mmCIF file of N, CA and C and ligand atoms in Angstrom:
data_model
loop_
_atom_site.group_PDB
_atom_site.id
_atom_site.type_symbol
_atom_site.label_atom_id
_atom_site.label_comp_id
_atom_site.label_asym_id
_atom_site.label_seq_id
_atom_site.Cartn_x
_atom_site.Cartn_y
_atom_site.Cartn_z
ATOM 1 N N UNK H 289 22.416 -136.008 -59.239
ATOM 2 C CA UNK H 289 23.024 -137.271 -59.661
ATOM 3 C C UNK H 289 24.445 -137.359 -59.094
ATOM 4 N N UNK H 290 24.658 -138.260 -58.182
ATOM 5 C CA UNK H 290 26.287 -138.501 -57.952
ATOM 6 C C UNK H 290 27.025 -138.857 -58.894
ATOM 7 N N UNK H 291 27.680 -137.985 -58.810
ATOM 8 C CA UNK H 291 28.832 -138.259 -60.278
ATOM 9 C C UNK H 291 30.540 -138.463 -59.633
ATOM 10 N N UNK H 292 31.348 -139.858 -60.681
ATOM 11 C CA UNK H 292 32.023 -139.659 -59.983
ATOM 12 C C UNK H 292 33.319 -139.482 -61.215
ATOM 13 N N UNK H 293 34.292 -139.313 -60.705
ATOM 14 C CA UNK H 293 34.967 -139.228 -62.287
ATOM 15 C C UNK H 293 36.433 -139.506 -62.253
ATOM 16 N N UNK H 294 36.688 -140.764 -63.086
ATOM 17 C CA UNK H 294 38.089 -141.491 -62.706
ATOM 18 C C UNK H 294 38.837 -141.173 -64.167
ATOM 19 N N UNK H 295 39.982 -140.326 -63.818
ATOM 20 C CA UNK H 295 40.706 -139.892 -64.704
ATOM 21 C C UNK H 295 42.274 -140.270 -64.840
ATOM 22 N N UNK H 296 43.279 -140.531 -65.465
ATOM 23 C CA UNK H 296 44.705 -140.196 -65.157
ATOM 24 C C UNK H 296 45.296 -139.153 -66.407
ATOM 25 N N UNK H 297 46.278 -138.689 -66.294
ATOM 26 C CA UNK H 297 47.132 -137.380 -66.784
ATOM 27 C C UNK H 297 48.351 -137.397 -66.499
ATOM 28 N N UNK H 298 49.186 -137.547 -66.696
ATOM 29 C CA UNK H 298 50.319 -137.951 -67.160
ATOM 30 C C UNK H 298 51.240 -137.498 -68.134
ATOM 31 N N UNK H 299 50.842 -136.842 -68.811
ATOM 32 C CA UNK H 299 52.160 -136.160 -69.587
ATOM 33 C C UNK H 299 52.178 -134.424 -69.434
ATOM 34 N N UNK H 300 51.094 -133.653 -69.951
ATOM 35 C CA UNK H 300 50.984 -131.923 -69.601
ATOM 36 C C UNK H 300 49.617 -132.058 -68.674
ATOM 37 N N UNK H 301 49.195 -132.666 -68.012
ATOM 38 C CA UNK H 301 48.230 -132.164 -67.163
ATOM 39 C C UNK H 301 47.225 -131.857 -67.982
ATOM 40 N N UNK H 302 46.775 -132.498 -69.335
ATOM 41 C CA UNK H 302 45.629 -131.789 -70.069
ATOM 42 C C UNK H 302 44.657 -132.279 -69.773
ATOM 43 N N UNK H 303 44.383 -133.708 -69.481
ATOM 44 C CA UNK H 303 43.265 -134.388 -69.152
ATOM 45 C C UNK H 303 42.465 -133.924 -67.698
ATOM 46 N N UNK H 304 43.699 -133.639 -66.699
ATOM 47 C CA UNK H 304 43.026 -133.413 -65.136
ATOM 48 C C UNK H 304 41.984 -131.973 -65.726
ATOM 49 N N UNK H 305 42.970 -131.012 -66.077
ATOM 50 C CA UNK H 305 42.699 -129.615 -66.956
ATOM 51 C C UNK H 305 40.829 -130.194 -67.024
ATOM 52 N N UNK H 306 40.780 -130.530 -68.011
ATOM 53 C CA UNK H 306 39.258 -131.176 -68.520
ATOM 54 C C UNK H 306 38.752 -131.636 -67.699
ATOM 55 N N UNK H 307 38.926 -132.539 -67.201
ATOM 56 C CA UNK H 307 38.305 -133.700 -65.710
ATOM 57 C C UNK H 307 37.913 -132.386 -64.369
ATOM 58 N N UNK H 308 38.631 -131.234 -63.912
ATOM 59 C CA UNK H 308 38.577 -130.543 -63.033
ATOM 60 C C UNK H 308 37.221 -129.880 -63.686
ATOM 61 N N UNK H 309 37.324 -128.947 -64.982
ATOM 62 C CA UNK H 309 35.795 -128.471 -65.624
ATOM 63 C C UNK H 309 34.853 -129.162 -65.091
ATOM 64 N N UNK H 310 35.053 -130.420 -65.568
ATOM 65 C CA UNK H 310 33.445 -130.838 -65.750
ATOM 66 C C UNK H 310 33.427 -131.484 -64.588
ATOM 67 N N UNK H 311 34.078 -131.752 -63.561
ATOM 68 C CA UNK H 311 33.284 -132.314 -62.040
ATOM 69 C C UNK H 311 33.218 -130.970 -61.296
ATOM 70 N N UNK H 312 33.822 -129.900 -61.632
ATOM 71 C CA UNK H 312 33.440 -128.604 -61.202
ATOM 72 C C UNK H 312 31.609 -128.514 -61.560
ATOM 73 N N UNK H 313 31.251 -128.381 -62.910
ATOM 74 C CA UNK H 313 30.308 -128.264 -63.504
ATOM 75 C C UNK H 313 28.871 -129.747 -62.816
ATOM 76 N N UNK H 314 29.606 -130.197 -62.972
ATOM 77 C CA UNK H 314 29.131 -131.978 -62.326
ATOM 78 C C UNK H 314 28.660 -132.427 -60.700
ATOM 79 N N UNK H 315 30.080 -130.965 -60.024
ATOM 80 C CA UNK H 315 29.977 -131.506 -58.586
ATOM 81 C C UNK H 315 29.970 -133.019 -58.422
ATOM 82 N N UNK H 316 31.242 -133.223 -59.546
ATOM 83 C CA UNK H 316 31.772 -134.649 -59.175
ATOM 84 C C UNK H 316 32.863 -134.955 -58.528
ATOM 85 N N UNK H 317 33.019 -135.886 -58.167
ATOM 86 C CA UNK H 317 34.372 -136.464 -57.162
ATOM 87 C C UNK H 317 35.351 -136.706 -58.199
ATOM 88 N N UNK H 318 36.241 -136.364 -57.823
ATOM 89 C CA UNK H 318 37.716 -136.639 -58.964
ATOM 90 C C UNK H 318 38.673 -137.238 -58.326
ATOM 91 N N UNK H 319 39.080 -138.372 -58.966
ATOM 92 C CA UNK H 319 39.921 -139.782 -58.678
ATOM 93 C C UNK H 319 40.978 -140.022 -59.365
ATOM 94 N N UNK H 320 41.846 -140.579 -59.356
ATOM 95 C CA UNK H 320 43.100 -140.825 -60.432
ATOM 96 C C UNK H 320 42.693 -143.045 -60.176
ATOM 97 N N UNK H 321 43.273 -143.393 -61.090
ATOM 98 C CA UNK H 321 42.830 -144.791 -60.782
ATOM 99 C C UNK H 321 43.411 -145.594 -59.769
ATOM 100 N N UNK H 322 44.583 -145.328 -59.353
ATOM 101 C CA UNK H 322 45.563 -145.862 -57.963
ATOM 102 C C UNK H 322 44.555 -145.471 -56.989
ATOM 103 N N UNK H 323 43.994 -144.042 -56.856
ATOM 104 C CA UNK H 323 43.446 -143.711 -55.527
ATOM 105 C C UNK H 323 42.326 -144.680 -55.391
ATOM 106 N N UNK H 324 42.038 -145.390 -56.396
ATOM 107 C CA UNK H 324 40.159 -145.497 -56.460
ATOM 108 C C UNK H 324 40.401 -146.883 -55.464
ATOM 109 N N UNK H 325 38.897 -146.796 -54.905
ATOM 110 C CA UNK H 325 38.390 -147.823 -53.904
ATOM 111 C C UNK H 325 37.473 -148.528 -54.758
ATOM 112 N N UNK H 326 37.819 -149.857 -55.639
ATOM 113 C CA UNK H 326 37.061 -150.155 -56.648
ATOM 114 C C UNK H 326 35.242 -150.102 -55.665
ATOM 115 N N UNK H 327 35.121 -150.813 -54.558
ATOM 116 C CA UNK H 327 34.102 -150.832 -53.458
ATOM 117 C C UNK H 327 32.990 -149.425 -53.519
ATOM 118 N N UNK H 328 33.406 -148.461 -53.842
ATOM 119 C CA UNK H 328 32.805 -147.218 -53.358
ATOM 120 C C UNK H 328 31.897 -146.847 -55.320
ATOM 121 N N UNK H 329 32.480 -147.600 -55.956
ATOM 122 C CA UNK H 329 32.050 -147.402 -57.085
ATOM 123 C C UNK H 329 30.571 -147.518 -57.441
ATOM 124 N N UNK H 330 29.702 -148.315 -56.698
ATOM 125 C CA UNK H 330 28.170 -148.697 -56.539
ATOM 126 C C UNK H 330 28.014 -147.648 -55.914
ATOM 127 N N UNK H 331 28.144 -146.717 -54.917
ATOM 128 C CA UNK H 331 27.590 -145.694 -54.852
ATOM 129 C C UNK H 331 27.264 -144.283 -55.594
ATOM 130 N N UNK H 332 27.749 -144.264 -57.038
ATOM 131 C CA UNK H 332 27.392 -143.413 -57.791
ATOM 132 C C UNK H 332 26.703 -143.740 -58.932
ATOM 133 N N UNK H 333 25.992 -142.943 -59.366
ATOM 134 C CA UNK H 333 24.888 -142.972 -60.768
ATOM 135 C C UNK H 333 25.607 -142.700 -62.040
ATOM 136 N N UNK H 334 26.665 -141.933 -61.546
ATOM 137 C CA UNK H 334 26.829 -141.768 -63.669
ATOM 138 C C UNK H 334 29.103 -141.664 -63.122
ATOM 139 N N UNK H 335 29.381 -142.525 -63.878
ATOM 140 C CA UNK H 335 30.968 -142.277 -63.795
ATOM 141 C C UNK H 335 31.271 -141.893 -65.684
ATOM 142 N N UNK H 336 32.187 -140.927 -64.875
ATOM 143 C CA UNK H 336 32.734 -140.999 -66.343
ATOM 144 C C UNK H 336 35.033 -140.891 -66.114
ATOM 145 N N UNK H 337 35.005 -141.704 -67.356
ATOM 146 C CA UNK H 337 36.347 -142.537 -67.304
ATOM 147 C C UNK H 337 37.395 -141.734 -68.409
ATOM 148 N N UNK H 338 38.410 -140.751 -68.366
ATOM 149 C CA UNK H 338 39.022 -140.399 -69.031
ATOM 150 C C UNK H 338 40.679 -140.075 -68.670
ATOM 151 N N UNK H 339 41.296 -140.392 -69.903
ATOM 152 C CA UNK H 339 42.699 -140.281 -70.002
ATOM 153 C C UNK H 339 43.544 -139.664 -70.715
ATOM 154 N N UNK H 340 44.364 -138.930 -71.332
ATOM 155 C CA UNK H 340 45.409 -139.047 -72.508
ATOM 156 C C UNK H 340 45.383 -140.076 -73.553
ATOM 157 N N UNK H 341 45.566 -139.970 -75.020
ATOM 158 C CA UNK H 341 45.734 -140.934 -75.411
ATOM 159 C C UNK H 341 47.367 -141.816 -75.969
ATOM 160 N N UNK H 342 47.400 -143.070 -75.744
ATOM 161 C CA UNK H 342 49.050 -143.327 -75.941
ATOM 162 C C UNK H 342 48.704 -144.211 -76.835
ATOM 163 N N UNK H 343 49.258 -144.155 -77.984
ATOM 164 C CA UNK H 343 49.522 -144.942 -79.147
ATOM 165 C C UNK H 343 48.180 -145.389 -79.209
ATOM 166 N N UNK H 344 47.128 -144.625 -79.602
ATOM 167 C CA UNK H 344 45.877 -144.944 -79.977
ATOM 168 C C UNK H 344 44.913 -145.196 -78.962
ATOM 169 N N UNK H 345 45.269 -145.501 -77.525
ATOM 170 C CA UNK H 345 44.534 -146.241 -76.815
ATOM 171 C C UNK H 345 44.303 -144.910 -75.151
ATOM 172 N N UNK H 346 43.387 -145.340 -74.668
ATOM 173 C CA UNK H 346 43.583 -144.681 -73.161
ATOM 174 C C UNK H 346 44.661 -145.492 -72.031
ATOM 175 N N UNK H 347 45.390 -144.639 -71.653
ATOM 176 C CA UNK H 347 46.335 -144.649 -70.739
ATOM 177 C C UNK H 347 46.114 -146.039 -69.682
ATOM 178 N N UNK H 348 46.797 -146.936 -69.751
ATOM 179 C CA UNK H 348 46.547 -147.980 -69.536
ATOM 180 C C UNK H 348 46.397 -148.070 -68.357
ATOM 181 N N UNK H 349 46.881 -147.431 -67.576
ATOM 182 C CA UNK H 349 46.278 -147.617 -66.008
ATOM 183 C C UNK H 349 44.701 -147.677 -65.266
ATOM 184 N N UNK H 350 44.068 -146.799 -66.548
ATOM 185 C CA UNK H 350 42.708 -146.674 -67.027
ATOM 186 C C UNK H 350 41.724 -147.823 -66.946
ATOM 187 N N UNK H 351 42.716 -148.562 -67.945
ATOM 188 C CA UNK H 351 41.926 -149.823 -68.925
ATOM 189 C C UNK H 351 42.270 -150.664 -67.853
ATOM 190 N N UNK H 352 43.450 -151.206 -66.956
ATOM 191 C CA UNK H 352 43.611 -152.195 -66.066
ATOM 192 C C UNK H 352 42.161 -152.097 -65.339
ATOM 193 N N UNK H 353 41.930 -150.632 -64.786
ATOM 194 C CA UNK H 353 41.744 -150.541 -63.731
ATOM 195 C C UNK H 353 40.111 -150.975 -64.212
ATOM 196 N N UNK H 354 39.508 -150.454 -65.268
ATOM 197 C CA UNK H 354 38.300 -150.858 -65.963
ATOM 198 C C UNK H 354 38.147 -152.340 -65.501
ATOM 199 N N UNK H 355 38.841 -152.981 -66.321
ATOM 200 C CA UNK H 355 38.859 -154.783 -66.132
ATOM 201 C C UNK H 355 38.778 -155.146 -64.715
ATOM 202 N N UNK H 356 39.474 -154.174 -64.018
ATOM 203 C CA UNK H 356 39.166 -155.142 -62.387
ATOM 204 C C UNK H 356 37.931 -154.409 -61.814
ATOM 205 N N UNK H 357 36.881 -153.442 -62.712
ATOM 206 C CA UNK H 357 35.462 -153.122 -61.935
ATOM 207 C C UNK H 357 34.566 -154.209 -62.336
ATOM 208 N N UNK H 358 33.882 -154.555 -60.987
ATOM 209 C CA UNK H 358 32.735 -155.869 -60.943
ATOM 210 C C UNK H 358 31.743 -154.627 -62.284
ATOM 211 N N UNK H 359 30.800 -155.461 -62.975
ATOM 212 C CA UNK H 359 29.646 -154.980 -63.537
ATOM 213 C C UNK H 359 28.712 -154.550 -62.772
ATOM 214 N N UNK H 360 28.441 -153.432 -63.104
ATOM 215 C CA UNK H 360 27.292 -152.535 -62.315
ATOM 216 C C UNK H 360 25.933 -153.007 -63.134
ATOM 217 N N UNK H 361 24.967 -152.094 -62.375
ATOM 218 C CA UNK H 361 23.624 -152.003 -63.005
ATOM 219 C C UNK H 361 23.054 -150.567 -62.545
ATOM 220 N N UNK H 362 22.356 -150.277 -63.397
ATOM 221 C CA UNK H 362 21.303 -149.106 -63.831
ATOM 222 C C UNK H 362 22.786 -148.095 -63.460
ATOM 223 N N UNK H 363 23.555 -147.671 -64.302
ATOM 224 C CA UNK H 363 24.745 -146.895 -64.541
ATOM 225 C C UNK H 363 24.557 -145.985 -65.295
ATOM 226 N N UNK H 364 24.738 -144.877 -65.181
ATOM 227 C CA UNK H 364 25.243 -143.776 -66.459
ATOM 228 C C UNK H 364 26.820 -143.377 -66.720
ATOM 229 N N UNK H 365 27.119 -143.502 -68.067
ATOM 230 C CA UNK H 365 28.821 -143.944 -67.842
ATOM 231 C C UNK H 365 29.083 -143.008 -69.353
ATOM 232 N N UNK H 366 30.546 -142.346 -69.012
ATOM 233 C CA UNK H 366 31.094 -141.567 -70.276
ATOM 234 C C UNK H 366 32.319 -141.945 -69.975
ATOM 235 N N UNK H 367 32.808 -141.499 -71.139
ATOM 236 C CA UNK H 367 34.539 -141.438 -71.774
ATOM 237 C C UNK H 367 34.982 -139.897 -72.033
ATOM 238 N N UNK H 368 35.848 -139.735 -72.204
ATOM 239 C CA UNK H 368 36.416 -138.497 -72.612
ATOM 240 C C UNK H 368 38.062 -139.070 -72.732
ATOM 241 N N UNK H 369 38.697 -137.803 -73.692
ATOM 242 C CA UNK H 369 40.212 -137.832 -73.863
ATOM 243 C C UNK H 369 40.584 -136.953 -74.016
ATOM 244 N N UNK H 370 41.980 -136.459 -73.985
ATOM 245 C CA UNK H 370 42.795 -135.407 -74.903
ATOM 246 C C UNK H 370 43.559 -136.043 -75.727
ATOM 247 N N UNK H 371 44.567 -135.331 -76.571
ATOM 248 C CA UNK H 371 45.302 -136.272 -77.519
ATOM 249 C C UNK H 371 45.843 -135.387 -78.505
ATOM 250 N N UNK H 372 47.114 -135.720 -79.348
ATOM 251 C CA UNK H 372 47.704 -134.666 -80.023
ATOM 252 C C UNK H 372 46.790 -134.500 -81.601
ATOM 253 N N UNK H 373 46.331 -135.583 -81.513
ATOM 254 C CA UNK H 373 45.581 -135.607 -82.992
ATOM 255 C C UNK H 373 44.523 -134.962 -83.089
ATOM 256 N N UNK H 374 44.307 -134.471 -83.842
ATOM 257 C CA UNK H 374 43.043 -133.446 -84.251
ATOM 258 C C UNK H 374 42.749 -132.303 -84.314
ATOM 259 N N UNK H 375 41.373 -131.875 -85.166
ATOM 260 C CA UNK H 375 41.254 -130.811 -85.697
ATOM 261 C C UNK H 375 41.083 -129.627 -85.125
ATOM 262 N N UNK H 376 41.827 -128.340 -84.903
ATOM 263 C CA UNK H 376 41.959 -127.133 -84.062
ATOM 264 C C UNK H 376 40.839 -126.227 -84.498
ATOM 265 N N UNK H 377 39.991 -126.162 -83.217
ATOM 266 C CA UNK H 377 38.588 -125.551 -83.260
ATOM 267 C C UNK H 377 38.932 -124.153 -83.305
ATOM 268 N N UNK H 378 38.478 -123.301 -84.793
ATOM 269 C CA UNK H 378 38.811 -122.175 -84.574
ATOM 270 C C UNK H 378 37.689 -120.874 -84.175
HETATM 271 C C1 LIG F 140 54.243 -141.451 -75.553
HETATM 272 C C2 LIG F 140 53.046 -140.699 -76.102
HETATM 273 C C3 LIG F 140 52.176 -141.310 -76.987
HETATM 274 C C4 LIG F 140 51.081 -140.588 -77.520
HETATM 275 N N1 LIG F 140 50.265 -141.210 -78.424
HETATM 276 C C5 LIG F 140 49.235 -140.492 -78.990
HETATM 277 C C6 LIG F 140 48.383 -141.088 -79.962
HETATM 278 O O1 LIG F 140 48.517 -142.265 -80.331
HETATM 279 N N2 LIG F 140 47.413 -140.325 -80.509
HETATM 280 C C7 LIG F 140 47.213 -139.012 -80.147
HETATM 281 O O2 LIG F 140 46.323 -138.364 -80.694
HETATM 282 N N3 LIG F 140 47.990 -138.423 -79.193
HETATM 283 C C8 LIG F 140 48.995 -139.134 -78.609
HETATM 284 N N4 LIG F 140 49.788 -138.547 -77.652
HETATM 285 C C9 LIG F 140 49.445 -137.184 -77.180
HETATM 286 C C10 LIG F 140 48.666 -137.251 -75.848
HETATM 287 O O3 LIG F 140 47.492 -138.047 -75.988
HETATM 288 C C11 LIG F 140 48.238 -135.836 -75.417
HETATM 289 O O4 LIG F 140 49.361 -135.016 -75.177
HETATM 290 C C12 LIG F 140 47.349 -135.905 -74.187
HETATM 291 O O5 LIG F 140 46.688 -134.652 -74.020
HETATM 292 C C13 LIG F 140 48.148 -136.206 -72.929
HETATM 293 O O6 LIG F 140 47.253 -136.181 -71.838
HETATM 294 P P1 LIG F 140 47.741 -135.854 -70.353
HETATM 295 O O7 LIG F 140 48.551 -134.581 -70.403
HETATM 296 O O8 LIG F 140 46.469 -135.693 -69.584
HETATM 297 O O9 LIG F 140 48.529 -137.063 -69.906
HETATM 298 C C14 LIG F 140 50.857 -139.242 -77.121
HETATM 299 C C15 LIG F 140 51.745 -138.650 -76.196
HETATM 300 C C16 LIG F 140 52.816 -139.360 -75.688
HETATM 301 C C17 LIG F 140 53.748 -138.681 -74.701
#
């Protein structure tokens, strides 16, 4: 499955941290959203979209960049985050 995976990171590098795992694991392409060629986006089967979170929300460069992708079809699509909130897996 081509996987492709559009991330940004921005404050400690925790999100790339995560995003590098799993397109390691994925043998996915890893993007920041400035780099992305919205065009090249129909050529993959499953994207997945993750950021930091800022005041509740994903890193807005994220979400712009969401709004300016045309709608796909037959897609497989994830989210992921990091974030200061939450419970420490012991
Ligand atoms: C300005 C600012 C706002 C933040 N807002 C939230 C928040 O609303 N909720 C939360 O859980 N974490 C919040 N955080 C923590 C970040 O989501 C967390 O450090 C995240 O891992 C940063 O990802 P990055 O290092 O990949 O940019 C905030 C951090 C900063 C610097």
């Amino acid at each position: 499955m081509k996987t492709l995976i559009i991330y940004q990171s921005i404050h400690h590098d925790n999100t790339e941290k995560i995003a590098k795992v799993m397109a390691n694991v994925l043998e996915a392409k890893l993007v920041k959203p400035q780099e992305l060629d919205i065009s090249t986006v129909a050529e993959y089967d499953l994207i997945g979209f993750g950021s930091g979170i800022y005041w509740g929300k994903h890193h807005k460069s994220l979400l712009n960049m969401v709004d300016k992708l045309p709608s796909q079809k037959n897609k497989k699509a994830f989210i992921f985050s990091t974030s200061g909130v939450g419970k420490k897996v012991s």
